[in-house]
Short mmCIF file of C-alpha atoms and ligand atoms in Angstrom, two decimals:
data_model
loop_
_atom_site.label_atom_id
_atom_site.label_comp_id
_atom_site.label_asym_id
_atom_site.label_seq_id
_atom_site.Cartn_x
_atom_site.Cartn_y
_atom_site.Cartn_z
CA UNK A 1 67.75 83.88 98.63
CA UNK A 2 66.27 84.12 102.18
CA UNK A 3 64.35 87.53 102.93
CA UNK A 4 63.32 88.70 106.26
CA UNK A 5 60.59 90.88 106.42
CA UNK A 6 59.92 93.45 109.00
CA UNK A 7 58.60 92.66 112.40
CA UNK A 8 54.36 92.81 112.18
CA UNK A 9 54.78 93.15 108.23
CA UNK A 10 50.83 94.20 107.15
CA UNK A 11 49.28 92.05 105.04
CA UNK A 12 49.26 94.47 102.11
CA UNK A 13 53.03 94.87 101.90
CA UNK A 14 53.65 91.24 102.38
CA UNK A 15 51.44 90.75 99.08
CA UNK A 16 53.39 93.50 97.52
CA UNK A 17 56.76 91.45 98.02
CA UNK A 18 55.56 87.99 97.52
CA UNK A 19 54.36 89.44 93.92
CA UNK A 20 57.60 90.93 93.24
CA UNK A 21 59.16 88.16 93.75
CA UNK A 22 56.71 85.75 91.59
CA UNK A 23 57.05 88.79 88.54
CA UNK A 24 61.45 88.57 89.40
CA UNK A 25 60.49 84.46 88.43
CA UNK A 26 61.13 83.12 91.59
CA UNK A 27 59.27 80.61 93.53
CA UNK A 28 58.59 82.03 97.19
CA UNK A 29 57.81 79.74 100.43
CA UNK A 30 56.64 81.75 103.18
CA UNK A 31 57.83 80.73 107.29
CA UNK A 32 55.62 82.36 109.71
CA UNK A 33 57.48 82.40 113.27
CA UNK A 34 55.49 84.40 116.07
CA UNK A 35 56.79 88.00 115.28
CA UNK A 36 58.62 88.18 111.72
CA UNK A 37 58.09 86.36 108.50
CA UNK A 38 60.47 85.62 106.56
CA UNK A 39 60.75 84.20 102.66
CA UNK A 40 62.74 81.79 100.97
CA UNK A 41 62.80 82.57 97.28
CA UNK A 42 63.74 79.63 94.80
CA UNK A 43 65.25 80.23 91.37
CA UNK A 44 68.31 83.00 91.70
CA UNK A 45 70.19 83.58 88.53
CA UNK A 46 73.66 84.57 89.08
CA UNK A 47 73.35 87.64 87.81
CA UNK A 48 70.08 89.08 89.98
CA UNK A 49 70.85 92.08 91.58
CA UNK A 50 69.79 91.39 95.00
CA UNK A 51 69.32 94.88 95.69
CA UNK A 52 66.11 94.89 93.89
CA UNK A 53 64.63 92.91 96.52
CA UNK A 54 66.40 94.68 99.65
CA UNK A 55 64.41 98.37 98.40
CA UNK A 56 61.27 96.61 98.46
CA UNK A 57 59.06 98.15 101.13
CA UNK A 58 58.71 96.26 104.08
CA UNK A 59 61.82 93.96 103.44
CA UNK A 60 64.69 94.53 106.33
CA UNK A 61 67.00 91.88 104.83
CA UNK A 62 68.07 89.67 102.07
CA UNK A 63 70.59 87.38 101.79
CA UNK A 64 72.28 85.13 98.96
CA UNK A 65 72.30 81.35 99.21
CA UNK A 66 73.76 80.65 96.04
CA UNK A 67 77.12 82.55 94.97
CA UNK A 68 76.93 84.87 92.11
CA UNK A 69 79.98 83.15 90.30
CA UNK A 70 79.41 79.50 89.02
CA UNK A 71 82.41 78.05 86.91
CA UNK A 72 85.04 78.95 90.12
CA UNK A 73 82.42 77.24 92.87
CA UNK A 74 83.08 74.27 94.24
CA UNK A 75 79.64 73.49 94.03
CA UNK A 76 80.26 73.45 90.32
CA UNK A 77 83.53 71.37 90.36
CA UNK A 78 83.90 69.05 93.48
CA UNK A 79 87.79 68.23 92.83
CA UNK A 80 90.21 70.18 93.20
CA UNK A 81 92.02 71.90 89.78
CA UNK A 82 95.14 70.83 89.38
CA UNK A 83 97.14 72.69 86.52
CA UNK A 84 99.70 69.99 84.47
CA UNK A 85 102.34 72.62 82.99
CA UNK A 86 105.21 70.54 81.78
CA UNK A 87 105.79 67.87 84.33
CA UNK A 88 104.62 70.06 87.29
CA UNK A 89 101.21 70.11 88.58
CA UNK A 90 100.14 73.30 90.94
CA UNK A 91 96.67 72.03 92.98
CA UNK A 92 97.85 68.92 93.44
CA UNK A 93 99.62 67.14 96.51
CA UNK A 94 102.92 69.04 96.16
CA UNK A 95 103.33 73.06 96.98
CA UNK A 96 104.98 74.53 94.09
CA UNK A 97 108.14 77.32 94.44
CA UNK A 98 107.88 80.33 92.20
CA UNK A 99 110.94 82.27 92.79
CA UNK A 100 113.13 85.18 91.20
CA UNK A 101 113.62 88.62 91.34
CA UNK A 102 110.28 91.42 91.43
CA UNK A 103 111.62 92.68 87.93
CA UNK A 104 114.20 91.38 85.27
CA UNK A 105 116.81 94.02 84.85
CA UNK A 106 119.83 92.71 82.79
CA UNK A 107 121.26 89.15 81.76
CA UNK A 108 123.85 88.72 84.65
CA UNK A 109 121.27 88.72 87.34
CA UNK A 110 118.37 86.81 86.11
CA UNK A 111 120.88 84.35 85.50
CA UNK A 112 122.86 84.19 89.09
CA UNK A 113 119.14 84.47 90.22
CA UNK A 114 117.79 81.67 88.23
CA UNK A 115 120.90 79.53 89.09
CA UNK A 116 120.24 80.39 93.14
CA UNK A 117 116.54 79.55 92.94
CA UNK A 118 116.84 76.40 91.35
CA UNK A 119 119.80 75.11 93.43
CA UNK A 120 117.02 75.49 96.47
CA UNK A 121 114.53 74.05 94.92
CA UNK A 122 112.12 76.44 92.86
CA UNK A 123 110.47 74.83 90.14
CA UNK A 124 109.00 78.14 88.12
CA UNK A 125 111.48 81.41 87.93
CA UNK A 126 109.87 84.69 88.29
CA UNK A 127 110.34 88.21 87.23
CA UNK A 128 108.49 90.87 85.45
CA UNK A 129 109.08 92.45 82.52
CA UNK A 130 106.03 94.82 82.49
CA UNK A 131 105.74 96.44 85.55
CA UNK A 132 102.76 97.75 87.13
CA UNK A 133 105.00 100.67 88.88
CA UNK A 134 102.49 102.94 91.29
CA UNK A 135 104.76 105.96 89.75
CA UNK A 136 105.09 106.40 85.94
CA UNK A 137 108.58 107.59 86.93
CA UNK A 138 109.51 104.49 88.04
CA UNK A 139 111.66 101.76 86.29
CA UNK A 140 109.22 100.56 84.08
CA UNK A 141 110.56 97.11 82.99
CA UNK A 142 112.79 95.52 80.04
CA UNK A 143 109.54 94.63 77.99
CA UNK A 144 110.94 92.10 75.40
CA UNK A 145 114.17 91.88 76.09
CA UNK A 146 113.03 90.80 79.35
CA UNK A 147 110.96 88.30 78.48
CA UNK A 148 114.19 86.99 76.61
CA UNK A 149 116.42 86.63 78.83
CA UNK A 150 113.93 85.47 81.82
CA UNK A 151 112.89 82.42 79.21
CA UNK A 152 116.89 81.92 78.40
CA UNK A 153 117.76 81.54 82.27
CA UNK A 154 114.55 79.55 83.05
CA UNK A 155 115.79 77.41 80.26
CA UNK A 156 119.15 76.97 81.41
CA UNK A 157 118.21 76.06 84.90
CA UNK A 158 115.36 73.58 83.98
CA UNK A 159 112.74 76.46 85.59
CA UNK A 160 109.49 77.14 84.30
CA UNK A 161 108.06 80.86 83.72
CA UNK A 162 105.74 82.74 85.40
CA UNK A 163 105.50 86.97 84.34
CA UNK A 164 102.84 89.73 84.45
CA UNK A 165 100.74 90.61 81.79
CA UNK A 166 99.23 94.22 82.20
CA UNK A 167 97.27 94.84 78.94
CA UNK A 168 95.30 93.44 75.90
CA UNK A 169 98.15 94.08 73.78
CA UNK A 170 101.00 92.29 75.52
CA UNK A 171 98.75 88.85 75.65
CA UNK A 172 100.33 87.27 72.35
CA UNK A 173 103.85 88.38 73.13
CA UNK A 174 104.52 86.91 76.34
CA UNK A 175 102.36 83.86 75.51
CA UNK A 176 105.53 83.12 73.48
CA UNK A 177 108.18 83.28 76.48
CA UNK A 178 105.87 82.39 79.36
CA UNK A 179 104.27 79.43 81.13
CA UNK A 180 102.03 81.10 83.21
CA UNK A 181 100.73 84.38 82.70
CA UNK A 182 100.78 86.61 85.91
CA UNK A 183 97.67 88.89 86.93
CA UNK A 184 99.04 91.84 89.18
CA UNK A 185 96.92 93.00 91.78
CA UNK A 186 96.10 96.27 90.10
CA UNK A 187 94.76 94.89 86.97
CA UNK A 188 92.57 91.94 89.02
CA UNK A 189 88.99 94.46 87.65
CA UNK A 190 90.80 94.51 84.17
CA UNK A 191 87.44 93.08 83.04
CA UNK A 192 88.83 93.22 79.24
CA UNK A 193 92.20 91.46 80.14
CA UNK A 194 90.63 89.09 82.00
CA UNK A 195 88.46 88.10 78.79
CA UNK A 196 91.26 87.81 76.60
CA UNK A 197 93.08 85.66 79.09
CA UNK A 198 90.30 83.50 79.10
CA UNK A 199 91.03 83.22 75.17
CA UNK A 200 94.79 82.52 75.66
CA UNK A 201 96.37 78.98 75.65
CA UNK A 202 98.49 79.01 78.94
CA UNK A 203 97.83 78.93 82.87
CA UNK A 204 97.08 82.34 84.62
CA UNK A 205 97.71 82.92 87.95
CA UNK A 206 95.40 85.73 89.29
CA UNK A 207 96.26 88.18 92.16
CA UNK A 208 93.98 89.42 94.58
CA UNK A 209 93.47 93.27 94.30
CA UNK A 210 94.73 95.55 96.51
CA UNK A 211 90.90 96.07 97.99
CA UNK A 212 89.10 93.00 96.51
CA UNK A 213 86.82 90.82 98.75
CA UNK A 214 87.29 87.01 98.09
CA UNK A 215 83.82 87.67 95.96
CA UNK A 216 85.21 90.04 93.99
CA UNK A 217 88.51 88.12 93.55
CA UNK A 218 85.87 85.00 92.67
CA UNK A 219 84.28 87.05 90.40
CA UNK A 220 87.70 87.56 88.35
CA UNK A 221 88.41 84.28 87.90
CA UNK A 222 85.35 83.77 86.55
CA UNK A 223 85.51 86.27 84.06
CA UNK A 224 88.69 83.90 82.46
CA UNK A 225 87.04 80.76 83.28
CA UNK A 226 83.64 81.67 81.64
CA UNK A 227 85.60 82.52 78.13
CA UNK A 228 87.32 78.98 78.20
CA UNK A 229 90.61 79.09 80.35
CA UNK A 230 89.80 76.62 83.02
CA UNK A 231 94.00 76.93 83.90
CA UNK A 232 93.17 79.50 86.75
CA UNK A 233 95.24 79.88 90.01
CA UNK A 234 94.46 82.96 92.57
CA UNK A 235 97.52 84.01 94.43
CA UNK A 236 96.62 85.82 97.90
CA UNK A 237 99.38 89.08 97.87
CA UNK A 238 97.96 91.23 101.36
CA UNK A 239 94.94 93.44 101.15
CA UNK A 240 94.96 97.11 102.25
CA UNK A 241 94.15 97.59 105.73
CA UNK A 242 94.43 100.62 108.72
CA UNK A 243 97.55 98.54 109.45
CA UNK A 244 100.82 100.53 107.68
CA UNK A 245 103.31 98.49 109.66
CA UNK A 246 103.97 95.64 106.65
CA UNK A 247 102.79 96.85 103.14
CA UNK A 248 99.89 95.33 102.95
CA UNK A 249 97.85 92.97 105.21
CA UNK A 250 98.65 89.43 104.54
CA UNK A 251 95.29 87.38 104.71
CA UNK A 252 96.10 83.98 105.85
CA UNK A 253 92.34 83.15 106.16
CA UNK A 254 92.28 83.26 102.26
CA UNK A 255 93.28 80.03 102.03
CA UNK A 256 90.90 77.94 103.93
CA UNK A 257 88.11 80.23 102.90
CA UNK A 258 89.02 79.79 99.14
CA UNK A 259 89.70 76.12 99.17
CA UNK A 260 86.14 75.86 100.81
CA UNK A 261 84.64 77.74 98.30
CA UNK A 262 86.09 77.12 95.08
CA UNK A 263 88.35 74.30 93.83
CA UNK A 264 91.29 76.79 92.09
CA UNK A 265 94.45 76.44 93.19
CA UNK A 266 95.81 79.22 95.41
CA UNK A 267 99.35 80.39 95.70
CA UNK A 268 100.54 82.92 98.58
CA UNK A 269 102.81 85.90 98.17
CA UNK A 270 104.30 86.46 101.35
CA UNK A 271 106.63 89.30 99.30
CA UNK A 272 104.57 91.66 98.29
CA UNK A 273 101.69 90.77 101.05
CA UNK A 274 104.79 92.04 103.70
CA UNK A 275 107.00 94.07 101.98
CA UNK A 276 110.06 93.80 104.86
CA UNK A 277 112.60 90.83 104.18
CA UNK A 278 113.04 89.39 107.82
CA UNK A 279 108.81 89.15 107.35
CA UNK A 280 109.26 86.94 104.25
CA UNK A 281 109.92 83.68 105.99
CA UNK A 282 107.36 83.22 108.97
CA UNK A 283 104.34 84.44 106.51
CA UNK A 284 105.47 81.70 103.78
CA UNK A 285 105.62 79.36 106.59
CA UNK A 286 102.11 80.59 107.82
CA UNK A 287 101.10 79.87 104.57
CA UNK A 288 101.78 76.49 103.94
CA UNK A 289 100.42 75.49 107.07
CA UNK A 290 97.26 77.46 105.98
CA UNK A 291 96.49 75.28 102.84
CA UNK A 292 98.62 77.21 100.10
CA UNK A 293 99.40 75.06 97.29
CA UNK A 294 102.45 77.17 95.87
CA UNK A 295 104.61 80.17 96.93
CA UNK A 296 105.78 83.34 95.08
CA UNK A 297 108.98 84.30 96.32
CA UNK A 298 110.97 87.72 95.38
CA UNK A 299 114.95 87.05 95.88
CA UNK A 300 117.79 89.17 94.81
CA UNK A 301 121.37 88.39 94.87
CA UNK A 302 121.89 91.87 95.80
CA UNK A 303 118.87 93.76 96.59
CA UNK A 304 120.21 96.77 97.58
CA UNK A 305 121.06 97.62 93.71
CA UNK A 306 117.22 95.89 92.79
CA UNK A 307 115.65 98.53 90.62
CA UNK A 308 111.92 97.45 92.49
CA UNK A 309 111.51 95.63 95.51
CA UNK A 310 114.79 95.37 96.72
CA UNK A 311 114.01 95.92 100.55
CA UNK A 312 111.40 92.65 100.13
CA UNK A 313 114.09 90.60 98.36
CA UNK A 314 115.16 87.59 99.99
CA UNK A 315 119.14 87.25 100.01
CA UNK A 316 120.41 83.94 98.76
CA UNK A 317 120.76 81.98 102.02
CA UNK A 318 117.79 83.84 103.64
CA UNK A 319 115.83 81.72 100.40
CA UNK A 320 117.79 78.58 101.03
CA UNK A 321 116.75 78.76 104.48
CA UNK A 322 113.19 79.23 103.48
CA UNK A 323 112.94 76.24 101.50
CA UNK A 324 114.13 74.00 103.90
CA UNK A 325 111.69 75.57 106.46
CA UNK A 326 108.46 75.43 104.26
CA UNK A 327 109.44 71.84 102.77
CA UNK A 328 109.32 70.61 106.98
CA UNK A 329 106.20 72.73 107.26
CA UNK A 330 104.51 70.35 104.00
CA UNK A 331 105.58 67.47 105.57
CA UNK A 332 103.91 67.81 108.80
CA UNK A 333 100.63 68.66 106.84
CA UNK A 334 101.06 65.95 104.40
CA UNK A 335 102.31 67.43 101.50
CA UNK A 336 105.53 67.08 99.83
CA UNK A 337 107.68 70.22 98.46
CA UNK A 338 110.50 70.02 96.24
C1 PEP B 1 104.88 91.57 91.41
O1 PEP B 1 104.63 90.38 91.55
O2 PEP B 1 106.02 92.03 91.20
C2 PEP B 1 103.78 92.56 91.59
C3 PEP B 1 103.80 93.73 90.99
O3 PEP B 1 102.85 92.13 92.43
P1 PEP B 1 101.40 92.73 92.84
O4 PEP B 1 100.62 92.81 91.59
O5 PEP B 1 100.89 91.72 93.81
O6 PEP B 1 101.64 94.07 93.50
MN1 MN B 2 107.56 93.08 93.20
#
């Protein structure tokens, strides 16, 4: 933690912190320059609120070396994770296709959905069978007989699973049907979910909340990590912004800034970070330039009738076209797709 002190700090004040700091347990160096001092304290814990420095008189500002989350750092884990799920791995050399509709809503079209997405080259078939609808008046999902029939076309197609998860309760369920257990963006400060995930036996993929800083997004992940489930992926979806043009703002820094910081996997969902169709494919290829290793894709064979998500959807060919774009886009930067 570095601390600068206020220009011409007296010498009675500049005792005052210096103790402080000794009584927090830290070991304090002191650099004089001609005007300001400023103080390198050894020794953070993760969890030291930093604030208890900043409100100390005569201190104008502190800042954090180390991160606050350790398990998710890089500087914990120097290579990057790579999840084995079957015989795909997601963090590895290849950038993984997750694909299917935003919810499952009846046997005929997970199937001609699972069928399309395959044929392209998806490896994991998506769809939700809990849905985290912004209106309880909305359709709410199939629940079970969801999960059913998304693990019956996944099956059928060779596909593996990925769904949401929104409570506590729903954890041993879909543990049964899925592969990878889906985070949605409004449950990302679930702190309780996130704890039982970190009990449960399969992958999770974690979204970024609708207003989460990459800290706070960190922070997550380490809530799963730290109670044993080292199978974590983050999956950048858009943040809010002041921009209402596309749903959400779609933060193609995310993935440099993650794969710098932290050695989880990171997936982009150009879908839901958009929300408009013809927006789909240049963000997903944006993406994969950018570093993602996977994409989340929402397709419908006819989105129009979609009971969520339709006007994101990706039409059949409109997906087809997508994967050949993306796989070109992997090959220039190395990295093989499909
Ligand atoms: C979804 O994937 O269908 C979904 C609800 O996403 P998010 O949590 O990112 O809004
Ligand atoms: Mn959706």
């Amino acid at each position: 933690m570095v601390i600068v002190l206020e220009k011409n700090i007296n010498e009675k004040k500049l005792e005052n912190v210096i103790k402080h700091l000794e009584d927090f347990g830290f070991a304090v160096h002191k650099s004089t320059g001609v005007e300001q001092i400023v103080l390198g304290a050894i020794g953070v814990k993760n969890d030291f609120d930093i604030r208890q420095v900043k409100v100390l008189d005569g201190v104008s500002e502190v800042y954090r070396i180390t991160e606050p989350y350790k398990l998710a750092s890089r500087t914990f884990k120097k290579e990057n994770t790579e999840i084995k799920i079957k015989d795909i791995v997601i963090g590895g050399n290849e950038v993984v296709m997750m694909a299917g509709p935003c919810s499952v809503e009846n046997e005929d079209q997970i199937f001609t959905i699972a069928e399309i997405v395959a044929a392209s080259g998806a490896k994991i078939l998506r769809g939700g069978a809990f849905k985290p609808r912004t209106s309880p008046y909305s359709f709410q999902g199939l629940g079970e007989e969801g999960l059913k029939l998304l693990r019956k076309a996944a099956d059928k197609y060779n596909l593996l699973v990925i769904t949401e998860v929104m409570e506590t309760s729903q954890i041993k369920l879909i543990e049964e049907y899925t592969d990878i257990f889906q985070v949605g963006a409004r449950n990302m400060q679930n702190f309780s979910l996130m704890r039982d995930l970190g009990k449960a036996s399969k992958p999770v993929m974690l979204k970024r909340g609708l207003a989460a800083t990459v800290e706070d997004w960190m922070m997550s992940a380490e809530y799963i990590l730290s109670n044993g489930n080292k199978n974590v992926m983050l999956c950048e979806r858009g943040i809010r912004t002041f921009e209402t043009i596309t749903r959400n703002t779609f933060d193609l820094s995310a993935f440099p800034v993650v794969h710098k910081i932290s050695h989880l996997p990171v997936i982009a969902d150009p879908s839901h970070a958009t929300g408009i169709r013809d927006k789909v494919l240049p963000m997903a290829r944006a993406a994969v330039a950018a570093g993602a290793d996977g994409l989340m894709v929402e397709v419908h064979h006819d989105p129009e009738k979609a009971l969520s998500d339709g006007p994101q959807a990706l039409l059949p060919d409109q997906f087809t076209e997508l994967m050949k774009q993306v796989k070109l886009i992997a090959k220039v930067i190395g990295r093989k797709m499909g």
